[in-house]
JSON list of C-alpha atoms in Angstrom, two decimals:
[
{"chain": "W", "resi": 1, "resn": "UNK", "atom": "CA", "xyz": [28.63, -56.04, 96.08]},
{"chain": "W", "resi": 2, "resn": "UNK", "atom": "CA", "xyz": [27.89, -53.41, 93.44]},
{"chain": "W", "resi": 3, "resn": "UNK", "atom": "CA", "xyz": [30.87, -51.23, 92.59]},
{"chain": "W", "resi": 4, "resn": "UNK", "atom": "CA", "xyz": [30.33, -47.59, 93.42]},
{"chain": "W", "resi": 5, "resn": "UNK", "atom": "CA", "xyz": [31.20, -45.04, 90.71]},
{"chain": "W", "resi": 6, "resn": "UNK", "atom": "CA", "xyz": [34.23, -42.89, 91.39]},
{"chain": "W", "resi": 7, "resn": "UNK", "atom": "CA", "xyz": [33.90, -39.24, 92.32]},
{"chain": "W", "resi": 8, "resn": "UNK", "atom": "CA", "xyz": [35.33, -38.10, 88.98]},
{"chain": "W", "resi": 9, "resn": "UNK", "atom": "CA", "xyz": [32.76, -40.12, 87.01]},
{"chain": "W", "resi": 10, "resn": "UNK", "atom": "CA", "xyz": [29.93, -38.35, 88.86]},
{"chain": "W", "resi": 11, "resn": "UNK", "atom": "CA", "xyz": [31.28, -34.88, 88.19]},
{"chain": "W", "resi": 12, "resn": "UNK", "atom": "CA", "xyz": [31.05, -32.70, 85.08]},
{"chain": "W", "resi": 13, "resn": "UNK", "atom": "CA", "xyz": [34.49, -32.23, 83.53]},
{"chain": "W", "resi": 14, "resn": "UNK", "atom": "CA", "xyz": [33.76, -28.59, 82.69]},
{"chain": "W", "resi": 15, "resn": "UNK", "atom": "CA", "xyz": [31.74, -26.99, 85.47]},
{"chain": "W", "resi": 16, "resn": "UNK", "atom": "CA", "xyz": [32.63, -29.64, 88.10]},
{"chain": "W", "resi": 17, "resn": "UNK", "atom": "CA", "xyz": [28.98, -29.99, 89.06]},
{"chain": "W", "resi": 18, "resn": "UNK", "atom": "CA", "xyz": [28.64, -32.90, 91.49]},
{"chain": "W", "resi": 19, "resn": "UNK", "atom": "CA", "xyz": [25.99, -35.51, 90.76]},
{"chain": "W", "resi": 20, "resn": "UNK", "atom": "CA", "xyz": [24.19, -33.68, 87.94]},
{"chain": "W", "resi": 21, "resn": "UNK", "atom": "CA", "xyz": [20.90, -35.02, 86.64]},
{"chain": "W", "resi": 22, "resn": "UNK", "atom": "CA", "xyz": [22.64, -36.78, 83.75]},
{"chain": "W", "resi": 23, "resn": "UNK", "atom": "CA", "xyz": [26.17, -36.92, 82.34]},
{"chain": "W", "resi": 24, "resn": "UNK", "atom": "CA", "xyz": [26.92, -37.26, 78.63]},
{"chain": "W", "resi": 25, "resn": "UNK", "atom": "CA", "xyz": [30.10, -38.94, 77.39]},
{"chain": "W", "resi": 26, "resn": "UNK", "atom": "CA", "xyz": [31.53, -37.20, 74.33]},
{"chain": "W", "resi": 27, "resn": "UNK", "atom": "CA", "xyz": [34.81, -35.91, 72.88]},
{"chain": "W", "resi": 28, "resn": "UNK", "atom": "CA", "xyz": [35.78, -32.60, 74.44]},
{"chain": "W", "resi": 29, "resn": "UNK", "atom": "CA", "xyz": [39.08, -30.87, 73.59]},
{"chain": "W", "resi": 30, "resn": "UNK", "atom": "CA", "xyz": [40.64, -34.05, 72.28]},
{"chain": "W", "resi": 31, "resn": "UNK", "atom": "CA", "xyz": [39.57, -36.31, 75.16]},
{"chain": "W", "resi": 32, "resn": "UNK", "atom": "CA", "xyz": [36.46, -38.30, 76.02]},
{"chain": "W", "resi": 33, "resn": "UNK", "atom": "CA", "xyz": [34.85, -36.60, 79.00]},
{"chain": "W", "resi": 34, "resn": "UNK", "atom": "CA", "xyz": [31.59, -36.60, 80.94]},
{"chain": "W", "resi": 35, "resn": "UNK", "atom": "CA", "xyz": [29.70, -33.32, 80.61]},
{"chain": "W", "resi": 36, "resn": "UNK", "atom": "CA", "xyz": [26.43, -32.23, 82.12]},
{"chain": "W", "resi": 37, "resn": "UNK", "atom": "CA", "xyz": [23.57, -31.17, 79.85]},
{"chain": "W", "resi": 38, "resn": "UNK", "atom": "CA", "xyz": [24.26, -27.48, 80.41]},
{"chain": "W", "resi": 39, "resn": "UNK", "atom": "CA", "xyz": [27.91, -27.75, 79.39]},
{"chain": "W", "resi": 40, "resn": "UNK", "atom": "CA", "xyz": [27.09, -29.87, 76.32]},
{"chain": "W", "resi": 41, "resn": "UNK", "atom": "CA", "xyz": [24.79, -27.13, 75.06]},
{"chain": "W", "resi": 42, "resn": "UNK", "atom": "CA", "xyz": [27.22, -24.37, 76.04]},
{"chain": "W", "resi": 43, "resn": "UNK", "atom": "CA", "xyz": [30.06, -26.01, 74.10]},
{"chain": "W", "resi": 44, "resn": "UNK", "atom": "CA", "xyz": [28.03, -26.54, 70.87]},
{"chain": "W", "resi": 45, "resn": "UNK", "atom": "CA", "xyz": [26.31, -23.18, 70.27]},
{"chain": "W", "resi": 46, "resn": "UNK", "atom": "CA", "xyz": [26.04, -23.57, 66.49]},
{"chain": "W", "resi": 47, "resn": "UNK", "atom": "CA", "xyz": [24.40, -27.01, 66.54]},
{"chain": "W", "resi": 48, "resn": "UNK", "atom": "CA", "xyz": [20.91, -26.11, 67.76]},
{"chain": "W", "resi": 49, "resn": "UNK", "atom": "CA", "xyz": [18.43, -23.30, 68.05]},
{"chain": "W", "resi": 50, "resn": "UNK", "atom": "CA", "xyz": [18.77, -21.85, 71.57]},
{"chain": "W", "resi": 51, "resn": "UNK", "atom": "CA", "xyz": [15.06, -21.00, 71.65]},
{"chain": "W", "resi": 52, "resn": "UNK", "atom": "CA", "xyz": [13.25, -24.15, 70.45]},
{"chain": "W", "resi": 53, "resn": "UNK", "atom": "CA", "xyz": [16.28, -26.47, 70.84]},
{"chain": "W", "resi": 54, "resn": "UNK", "atom": "CA", "xyz": [15.87, -28.16, 67.48]},
{"chain": "W", "resi": 55, "resn": "UNK", "atom": "CA", "xyz": [19.16, -29.74, 66.44]},
{"chain": "W", "resi": 56, "resn": "UNK", "atom": "CA", "xyz": [20.23, -29.12, 62.85]},
{"chain": "W", "resi": 57, "resn": "UNK", "atom": "CA", "xyz": [23.57, -30.91, 62.62]},
{"chain": "W", "resi": 58, "resn": "UNK", "atom": "CA", "xyz": [22.62, -32.55, 59.32]},
{"chain": "W", "resi": 59, "resn": "UNK", "atom": "CA", "xyz": [20.05, -29.96, 58.27]},
{"chain": "W", "resi": 60, "resn": "UNK", "atom": "CA", "xyz": [21.73, -26.54, 58.24]},
{"chain": "W", "resi": 61, "resn": "UNK", "atom": "CA", "xyz": [19.35, -23.65, 58.05]},
{"chain": "W", "resi": 62, "resn": "UNK", "atom": "CA", "xyz": [19.28, -21.60, 54.85]},
{"chain": "W", "resi": 63, "resn": "UNK", "atom": "CA", "xyz": [20.31, -17.95, 55.29]},
{"chain": "W", "resi": 64, "resn": "UNK", "atom": "CA", "xyz": [16.78, -16.58, 54.86]},
{"chain": "W", "resi": 65, "resn": "UNK", "atom": "CA", "xyz": [15.47, -18.73, 57.74]},
{"chain": "W", "resi": 66, "resn": "UNK", "atom": "CA", "xyz": [18.09, -18.02, 60.37]},
{"chain": "W", "resi": 67, "resn": "UNK", "atom": "CA", "xyz": [19.60, -15.33, 62.57]},
{"chain": "W", "resi": 68, "resn": "UNK", "atom": "CA", "xyz": [23.24, -15.44, 63.58]},
{"chain": "W", "resi": 69, "resn": "UNK", "atom": "CA", "xyz": [24.24, -14.17, 66.98]},
{"chain": "W", "resi": 70, "resn": "UNK", "atom": "CA", "xyz": [26.58, -11.19, 66.64]},
{"chain": "W", "resi": 71, "resn": "UNK", "atom": "CA", "xyz": [28.56, -12.27, 69.71]},
{"chain": "W", "resi": 72, "resn": "UNK", "atom": "CA", "xyz": [28.84, -16.09, 69.49]},
{"chain": "W", "resi": 73, "resn": "UNK", "atom": "CA", "xyz": [28.39, -18.84, 66.86]},
{"chain": "W", "resi": 74, "resn": "UNK", "atom": "CA", "xyz": [24.80, -19.50, 67.95]},
{"chain": "W", "resi": 75, "resn": "UNK", "atom": "CA", "xyz": [22.19, -19.87, 65.20]},
{"chain": "W", "resi": 76, "resn": "UNK", "atom": "CA", "xyz": [18.48, -19.29, 65.83]},
{"chain": "W", "resi": 77, "resn": "UNK", "atom": "CA", "xyz": [15.41, -19.92, 63.74]},
{"chain": "W", "resi": 78, "resn": "UNK", "atom": "CA", "xyz": [14.12, -16.68, 62.33]},
{"chain": "W", "resi": 79, "resn": "UNK", "atom": "CA", "xyz": [10.60, -17.82, 63.26]},
{"chain": "W", "resi": 80, "resn": "UNK", "atom": "CA", "xyz": [11.62, -18.35, 66.90]},
{"chain": "W", "resi": 81, "resn": "UNK", "atom": "CA", "xyz": [12.84, -14.78, 67.44]},
{"chain": "W", "resi": 82, "resn": "UNK", "atom": "CA", "xyz": [10.15, -12.51, 68.83]},
{"chain": "W", "resi": 83, "resn": "UNK", "atom": "CA", "xyz": [11.12, -9.39, 66.89]},
{"chain": "W", "resi": 84, "resn": "UNK", "atom": "CA", "xyz": [13.34, -10.53, 64.00]},
{"chain": "W", "resi": 85, "resn": "UNK", "atom": "CA", "xyz": [13.22, -7.15, 62.24]},
{"chain": "W", "resi": 86, "resn": "UNK", "atom": "CA", "xyz": [14.58, -5.26, 65.24]},
{"chain": "W", "resi": 87, "resn": "UNK", "atom": "CA", "xyz": [17.10, -8.01, 65.98]},
{"chain": "W", "resi": 88, "resn": "UNK", "atom": "CA", "xyz": [18.47, -8.06, 62.45]},
{"chain": "W", "resi": 89, "resn": "UNK", "atom": "CA", "xyz": [18.83, -4.29, 62.29]},
{"chain": "W", "resi": 90, "resn": "UNK", "atom": "CA", "xyz": [20.47, -3.80, 65.70]},
{"chain": "W", "resi": 91, "resn": "UNK", "atom": "CA", "xyz": [22.47, -7.00, 65.76]},
{"chain": "W", "resi": 92, "resn": "UNK", "atom": "CA", "xyz": [20.91, -10.19, 67.06]},
{"chain": "W", "resi": 93, "resn": "UNK", "atom": "CA", "xyz": [21.99, -11.60, 70.41]},
{"chain": "W", "resi": 94, "resn": "UNK", "atom": "CA", "xyz": [21.06, -15.14, 71.38]},
{"chain": "W", "resi": 95, "resn": "UNK", "atom": "CA", "xyz": [19.43, -15.75, 74.80]},
{"chain": "W", "resi": 96, "resn": "UNK", "atom": "CA", "xyz": [22.77, -16.74, 76.35]},
{"chain": "W", "resi": 97, "resn": "UNK", "atom": "CA", "xyz": [24.53, -13.56, 75.18]},
{"chain": "W", "resi": 98, "resn": "UNK", "atom": "CA", "xyz": [21.63, -11.19, 75.84]},
{"chain": "W", "resi": 99, "resn": "UNK", "atom": "CA", "xyz": [21.03, -12.32, 79.41]},
{"chain": "W", "resi": 100, "resn": "UNK", "atom": "CA", "xyz": [24.02, -12.74, 81.76]},
{"chain": "W", "resi": 101, "resn": "UNK", "atom": "CA", "xyz": [21.89, -14.84, 84.12]},
{"chain": "W", "resi": 102, "resn": "UNK", "atom": "CA", "xyz": [20.67, -17.22, 81.42]},
{"chain": "W", "resi": 103, "resn": "UNK", "atom": "CA", "xyz": [21.66, -20.87, 81.71]},
{"chain": "W", "resi": 104, "resn": "UNK", "atom": "CA", "xyz": [20.70, -23.95, 79.78]},
{"chain": "W", "resi": 105, "resn": "UNK", "atom": "CA", "xyz": [18.89, -26.77, 81.54]},
{"chain": "W", "resi": 106, "resn": "UNK", "atom": "CA", "xyz": [18.19, -24.85, 84.71]},
{"chain": "W", "resi": 107, "resn": "UNK", "atom": "CA", "xyz": [16.53, -27.30, 87.07]},
{"chain": "W", "resi": 108, "resn": "UNK", "atom": "CA", "xyz": [15.49, -27.01, 90.70]},
{"chain": "W", "resi": 109, "resn": "UNK", "atom": "CA", "xyz": [15.07, -29.79, 93.21]},
{"chain": "W", "resi": 110, "resn": "UNK", "atom": "CA", "xyz": [11.80, -30.44, 94.99]},
{"chain": "W", "resi": 111, "resn": "UNK", "atom": "CA", "xyz": [12.83, -30.71, 98.62]},
{"chain": "W", "resi": 112, "resn": "UNK", "atom": "CA", "xyz": [9.32, -31.77, 99.60]},
{"chain": "W", "resi": 113, "resn": "UNK", "atom": "CA", "xyz": [9.62, -34.84, 97.38]},
{"chain": "W", "resi": 114, "resn": "UNK", "atom": "CA", "xyz": [13.09, -36.21, 98.23]},
{"chain": "W", "resi": 115, "resn": "UNK", "atom": "CA", "xyz": [14.89, -33.64, 96.08]},
{"chain": "W", "resi": 116, "resn": "UNK", "atom": "CA", "xyz": [13.31, -35.03, 92.92]},
{"chain": "W", "resi": 117, "resn": "UNK", "atom": "CA", "xyz": [13.60, -33.10, 89.67]},
{"chain": "W", "resi": 118, "resn": "UNK", "atom": "CA", "xyz": [10.60, -32.36, 87.52]},
{"chain": "W", "resi": 119, "resn": "UNK", "atom": "CA", "xyz": [11.32, -32.29, 83.78]},
{"chain": "W", "resi": 120, "resn": "UNK", "atom": "CA", "xyz": [8.88, -30.17, 81.82]},
{"chain": "W", "resi": 121, "resn": "UNK", "atom": "CA", "xyz": [8.61, -29.98, 78.05]},
{"chain": "W", "resi": 122, "resn": "UNK", "atom": "CA", "xyz": [11.10, -27.11, 77.78]},
{"chain": "W", "resi": 123, "resn": "UNK", "atom": "CA", "xyz": [13.75, -28.98, 79.79]},
{"chain": "W", "resi": 124, "resn": "UNK", "atom": "CA", "xyz": [13.00, -32.21, 77.92]},
{"chain": "W", "resi": 125, "resn": "UNK", "atom": "CA", "xyz": [13.80, -30.50, 74.60]},
{"chain": "W", "resi": 126, "resn": "UNK", "atom": "CA", "xyz": [17.11, -29.31, 75.98]},
{"chain": "W", "resi": 127, "resn": "UNK", "atom": "CA", "xyz": [17.92, -32.77, 77.27]},
{"chain": "W", "resi": 128, "resn": "UNK", "atom": "CA", "xyz": [17.10, -34.36, 73.90]},
{"chain": "W", "resi": 129, "resn": "UNK", "atom": "CA", "xyz": [19.26, -31.76, 72.13]},
{"chain": "W", "resi": 130, "resn": "UNK", "atom": "CA", "xyz": [22.22, -32.53, 74.41]},
{"chain": "W", "resi": 131, "resn": "UNK", "atom": "CA", "xyz": [21.79, -36.29, 73.95]},
{"chain": "W", "resi": 132, "resn": "UNK", "atom": "CA", "xyz": [21.61, -35.86, 70.17]},
{"chain": "W", "resi": 133, "resn": "UNK", "atom": "CA", "xyz": [24.75, -33.71, 70.09]},
{"chain": "W", "resi": 134, "resn": "UNK", "atom": "CA", "xyz": [26.68, -36.12, 72.32]},
{"chain": "W", "resi": 135, "resn": "UNK", "atom": "CA", "xyz": [25.61, -39.10, 70.22]},
{"chain": "W", "resi": 136, "resn": "UNK", "atom": "CA", "xyz": [26.59, -37.37, 66.99]},
{"chain": "W", "resi": 137, "resn": "UNK", "atom": "CA", "xyz": [29.94, -36.36, 68.47]},
{"chain": "W", "resi": 138, "resn": "UNK", "atom": "CA", "xyz": [30.68, -39.95, 69.48]},
{"chain": "W", "resi": 139, "resn": "UNK", "atom": "CA", "xyz": [29.71, -41.19, 66.01]},
{"chain": "W", "resi": 140, "resn": "UNK", "atom": "CA", "xyz": [31.90, -38.62, 64.25]},
{"chain": "W", "resi": 141, "resn": "UNK", "atom": "CA", "xyz": [34.82, -39.46, 66.52]},
{"chain": "W", "resi": 142, "resn": "UNK", "atom": "CA", "xyz": [34.38, -43.18, 65.77]},
{"chain": "W", "resi": 143, "resn": "UNK", "atom": "CA", "xyz": [34.36, -42.48, 62.03]},
{"chain": "W", "resi": 144, "resn": "UNK", "atom": "CA", "xyz": [37.55, -40.44, 62.30]},
{"chain": "W", "resi": 145, "resn": "UNK", "atom": "CA", "xyz": [39.20, -43.14, 64.42]},
{"chain": "W", "resi": 146, "resn": "UNK", "atom": "CA", "xyz": [38.33, -45.75, 61.80]},
{"chain": "W", "resi": 147, "resn": "UNK", "atom": "CA", "xyz": [39.69, -43.58, 58.98]},
{"chain": "W", "resi": 148, "resn": "UNK", "atom": "CA", "xyz": [42.91, -42.96, 60.91]},
{"chain": "W", "resi": 149, "resn": "UNK", "atom": "CA", "xyz": [43.24, -46.68, 61.67]},
{"chain": "W", "resi": 150, "resn": "UNK", "atom": "CA", "xyz": [42.86, -47.54, 57.97]},
{"chain": "W", "resi": 151, "resn": "UNK", "atom": "CA", "xyz": [45.53, -44.97, 57.10]},
{"chain": "W", "resi": 152, "resn": "UNK", "atom": "CA", "xyz": [47.89, -46.45, 59.70]},
{"chain": "W", "resi": 153, "resn": "UNK", "atom": "CA", "xyz": [47.30, -49.96, 58.33]},
{"chain": "W", "resi": 154, "resn": "UNK", "atom": "CA", "xyz": [48.11, -48.81, 54.79]},
{"chain": "W", "resi": 155, "resn": "UNK", "atom": "CA", "xyz": [51.24, -47.05, 56.01]},
{"chain": "W", "resi": 156, "resn": "UNK", "atom": "CA", "xyz": [52.32, -50.18, 57.90]},
{"chain": "W", "resi": 157, "resn": "UNK", "atom": "CA", "xyz": [51.80, -52.41, 54.83]},
{"chain": "W", "resi": 158, "resn": "UNK", "atom": "CA", "xyz": [53.75, -49.97, 52.66]},
{"chain": "W", "resi": 159, "resn": "UNK", "atom": "CA", "xyz": [56.59, -49.85, 55.18]},
{"chain": "W", "resi": 160, "resn": "UNK", "atom": "CA", "xyz": [56.63, -53.67, 55.30]},
{"chain": "W", "resi": 161, "resn": "UNK", "atom": "CA", "xyz": [56.84, -53.87, 51.51]},
{"chain": "W", "resi": 162, "resn": "UNK", "atom": "CA", "xyz": [59.65, -51.31, 51.38]},
{"chain": "W", "resi": 163, "resn": "UNK", "atom": "CA", "xyz": [61.55, -53.21, 54.08]},
{"chain": "W", "resi": 164, "resn": "UNK", "atom": "CA", "xyz": [61.21, -56.47, 52.12]},
{"chain": "W", "resi": 165, "resn": "UNK", "atom": "CA", "xyz": [62.51, -54.77, 48.98]},
{"chain": "W", "resi": 166, "resn": "UNK", "atom": "CA", "xyz": [65.45, -53.34, 50.91]},
{"chain": "W", "resi": 167, "resn": "UNK", "atom": "CA", "xyz": [66.32, -56.82, 52.26]},
{"chain": "W", "resi": 168, "resn": "UNK", "atom": "CA", "xyz": [66.15, -58.27, 48.75]},
{"chain": "W", "resi": 169, "resn": "UNK", "atom": "CA", "xyz": [68.54, -55.61, 47.46]},
{"chain": "W", "resi": 170, "resn": "UNK", "atom": "CA", "xyz": [70.90, -56.28, 50.38]},
{"chain": "W", "resi": 171, "resn": "UNK", "atom": "CA", "xyz": [70.86, -60.04, 49.76]},
{"chain": "W", "resi": 172, "resn": "UNK", "atom": "CA", "xyz": [71.57, -59.52, 46.06]},
{"chain": "W", "resi": 173, "resn": "UNK", "atom": "CA", "xyz": [74.48, -57.23, 46.89]},
{"chain": "W", "resi": 174, "resn": "UNK", "atom": "CA", "xyz": [75.95, -59.75, 49.35]},
{"chain": "W", "resi": 175, "resn": "UNK", "atom": "CA", "xyz": [75.55, -62.58, 46.85]},
{"chain": "W", "resi": 176, "resn": "UNK", "atom": "CA", "xyz": [77.36, -60.57, 44.16]},
{"chain": "W", "resi": 177, "resn": "UNK", "atom": "CA", "xyz": [80.20, -59.78, 46.54]},
{"chain": "W", "resi": 178, "resn": "UNK", "atom": "CA", "xyz": [80.54, -63.45, 47.52]},
{"chain": "W", "resi": 179, "resn": "UNK", "atom": "CA", "xyz": [80.64, -64.46, 43.84]},
{"chain": "W", "resi": 180, "resn": "UNK", "atom": "CA", "xyz": [83.33, -61.90, 43.05]},
{"chain": "W", "resi": 181, "resn": "UNK", "atom": "CA", "xyz": [85.38, -62.99, 46.06]},
{"chain": "W", "resi": 182, "resn": "UNK", "atom": "CA", "xyz": [85.14, -66.67, 45.04]},
{"chain": "W", "resi": 183, "resn": "UNK", "atom": "CA", "xyz": [86.16, -65.89, 41.45]},
{"chain": "W", "resi": 184, "resn": "UNK", "atom": "CA", "xyz": [89.18, -63.85, 42.52]},
{"chain": "W", "resi": 185, "resn": "UNK", "atom": "CA", "xyz": [90.58, -66.48, 44.88]},
{"chain": "W", "resi": 186, "resn": "UNK", "atom": "CA", "xyz": [89.57, -69.65, 42.99]},
{"chain": "W", "resi": 187, "resn": "UNK", "atom": "CA", "xyz": [92.11, -72.60, 43.38]},
{"chain": "W", "resi": 188, "resn": "UNK", "atom": "CA", "xyz": [94.44, -73.68, 40.48]},
{"chain": "W", "resi": 189, "resn": "UNK", "atom": "CA", "xyz": [94.94, -77.32, 39.51]},
{"chain": "W", "resi": 190, "resn": "UNK", "atom": "CA", "xyz": [98.66, -78.31, 39.32]},
{"chain": "W", "resi": 191, "resn": "UNK", "atom": "CA", "xyz": [100.25, -81.16, 37.33]},
{"chain": "W", "resi": 192, "resn": "UNK", "atom": "CA", "xyz": [103.51, -82.98, 37.93]},
{"chain": "W", "resi": 193, "resn": "UNK", "atom": "CA", "xyz": [106.51, -82.96, 35.57]},
{"chain": "W", "resi": 194, "resn": "UNK", "atom": "CA", "xyz": [105.17, -85.86, 33.54]},
{"chain": "W", "resi": 195, "resn": "UNK", "atom": "CA", "xyz": [101.99, -83.98, 32.80]},
{"chain": "W", "resi": 196, "resn": "UNK", "atom": "CA", "xyz": [99.84, -86.15, 35.03]},
{"chain": "W", "resi": 197, "resn": "UNK", "atom": "CA", "xyz": [97.25, -84.51, 37.24]},
{"chain": "W", "resi": 198, "resn": "UNK", "atom": "CA", "xyz": [98.43, -84.57, 40.82]},
{"chain": "W", "resi": 199, "resn": "UNK", "atom": "CA", "xyz": [94.90, -84.04, 42.15]},
{"chain": "W", "resi": 200, "resn": "UNK", "atom": "CA", "xyz": [96.13, -81.24, 44.38]},
{"chain": "W", "resi": 201, "resn": "UNK", "atom": "CA", "xyz": [94.51, -77.82, 44.43]},
{"chain": "W", "resi": 202, "resn": "UNK", "atom": "CA", "xyz": [96.83, -75.02, 45.32]},
{"chain": "W", "resi": 203, "resn": "UNK", "atom": "CA", "xyz": [96.47, -71.27, 45.23]},
{"chain": "W", "resi": 204, "resn": "UNK", "atom": "CA", "xyz": [99.08, -69.91, 42.85]},
{"chain": "W", "resi": 205, "resn": "UNK", "atom": "CA", "xyz": [100.65, -66.75, 44.21]},
{"chain": "W", "resi": 206, "resn": "UNK", "atom": "CA", "xyz": [103.41, -65.03, 42.24]},
{"chain": "W", "resi": 207, "resn": "UNK", "atom": "CA", "xyz": [106.38, -63.71, 44.19]},
{"chain": "W", "resi": 208, "resn": "UNK", "atom": "CA", "xyz": [107.92, -60.43, 43.08]},
{"chain": "W", "resi": 209, "resn": "UNK", "atom": "CA", "xyz": [111.47, -60.59, 41.63]},
{"chain": "W", "resi": 210, "resn": "UNK", "atom": "CA", "xyz": [114.14, -58.32, 42.94]},
{"chain": "W", "resi": 211, "resn": "UNK", "atom": "CA", "xyz": [115.94, -56.13, 40.43]},
{"chain": "W", "resi": 212, "resn": "UNK", "atom": "CA", "xyz": [119.22, -57.01, 42.20]},
{"chain": "W", "resi": 213, "resn": "UNK", "atom": "CA", "xyz": [118.75, -60.74, 41.79]},
{"chain": "W", "resi": 214, "resn": "UNK", "atom": "CA", "xyz": [121.87, -62.45, 40.43]},
{"chain": "W", "resi": 215, "resn": "UNK", "atom": "CA", "xyz": [119.95, -65.20, 38.73]},
{"chain": "W", "resi": 216, "resn": "UNK", "atom": "CA", "xyz": [117.53, -63.81, 36.16]},
{"chain": "W", "resi": 217, "resn": "UNK", "atom": "CA", "xyz": [116.52, -67.33, 35.13]},
{"chain": "W", "resi": 218, "resn": "UNK", "atom": "CA", "xyz": [114.93, -67.84, 38.52]},
{"chain": "W", "resi": 219, "resn": "UNK", "atom": "CA", "xyz": [112.48, -64.99, 37.81]},
{"chain": "W", "resi": 220, "resn": "UNK", "atom": "CA", "xyz": [111.74, -66.46, 34.40]},
{"chain": "W", "resi": 221, "resn": "UNK", "atom": "CA", "xyz": [111.02, -69.77, 36.01]},
{"chain": "W", "resi": 222, "resn": "UNK", "atom": "CA", "xyz": [108.63, -68.22, 38.51]},
{"chain": "W", "resi": 223, "resn": "UNK", "atom": "CA", "xyz": [106.84, -66.29, 35.79]},
{"chain": "W", "resi": 224, "resn": "UNK", "atom": "CA", "xyz": [105.97, -69.46, 33.88]}
]
């Protein structure tokens, strides 16, 4: 049995439109979300011309060939504006800002034909623009994820190297302390009265002599 998509996967994350014509997956405010074509275009006003819907993500328009909207970041081709002289002198407004009722990718259903949607050339250009923007956004996000992953790998390798160096320094310090401890408390080889080696290892520990001792020779004997 084919798994049915969840309700959230069939809804635009911005306008909450249910079952839009198409949903685009792209990064939006730090998360990957599904947006309808209208919301993709609304959220990327500086990436395309709102009149002809040419996308210029990698081909920014030179200043003498463009008009900037005075109200939003939208950029239009100078050749697409009907009266560029009047628009530039009075302050250009893009179609979205100049018309409160304007909406991108405005489609109507044909109830006589099972609510089918007819895509004309104008709507097709908008759809292609939204697909291009979503694809470019996914690609840019993938590039940034790869760069961040490489940075994290380098940081992890550096931290591993620093940890190994710290362990080496700790081992050297412990080894030096063990050597000093062994040298300080090393055993002394004793001989008997005849000068023969007894083969016994004893730790020689001097006992302090009391100043009130009656036998000073005893202290002399202990000192030798």
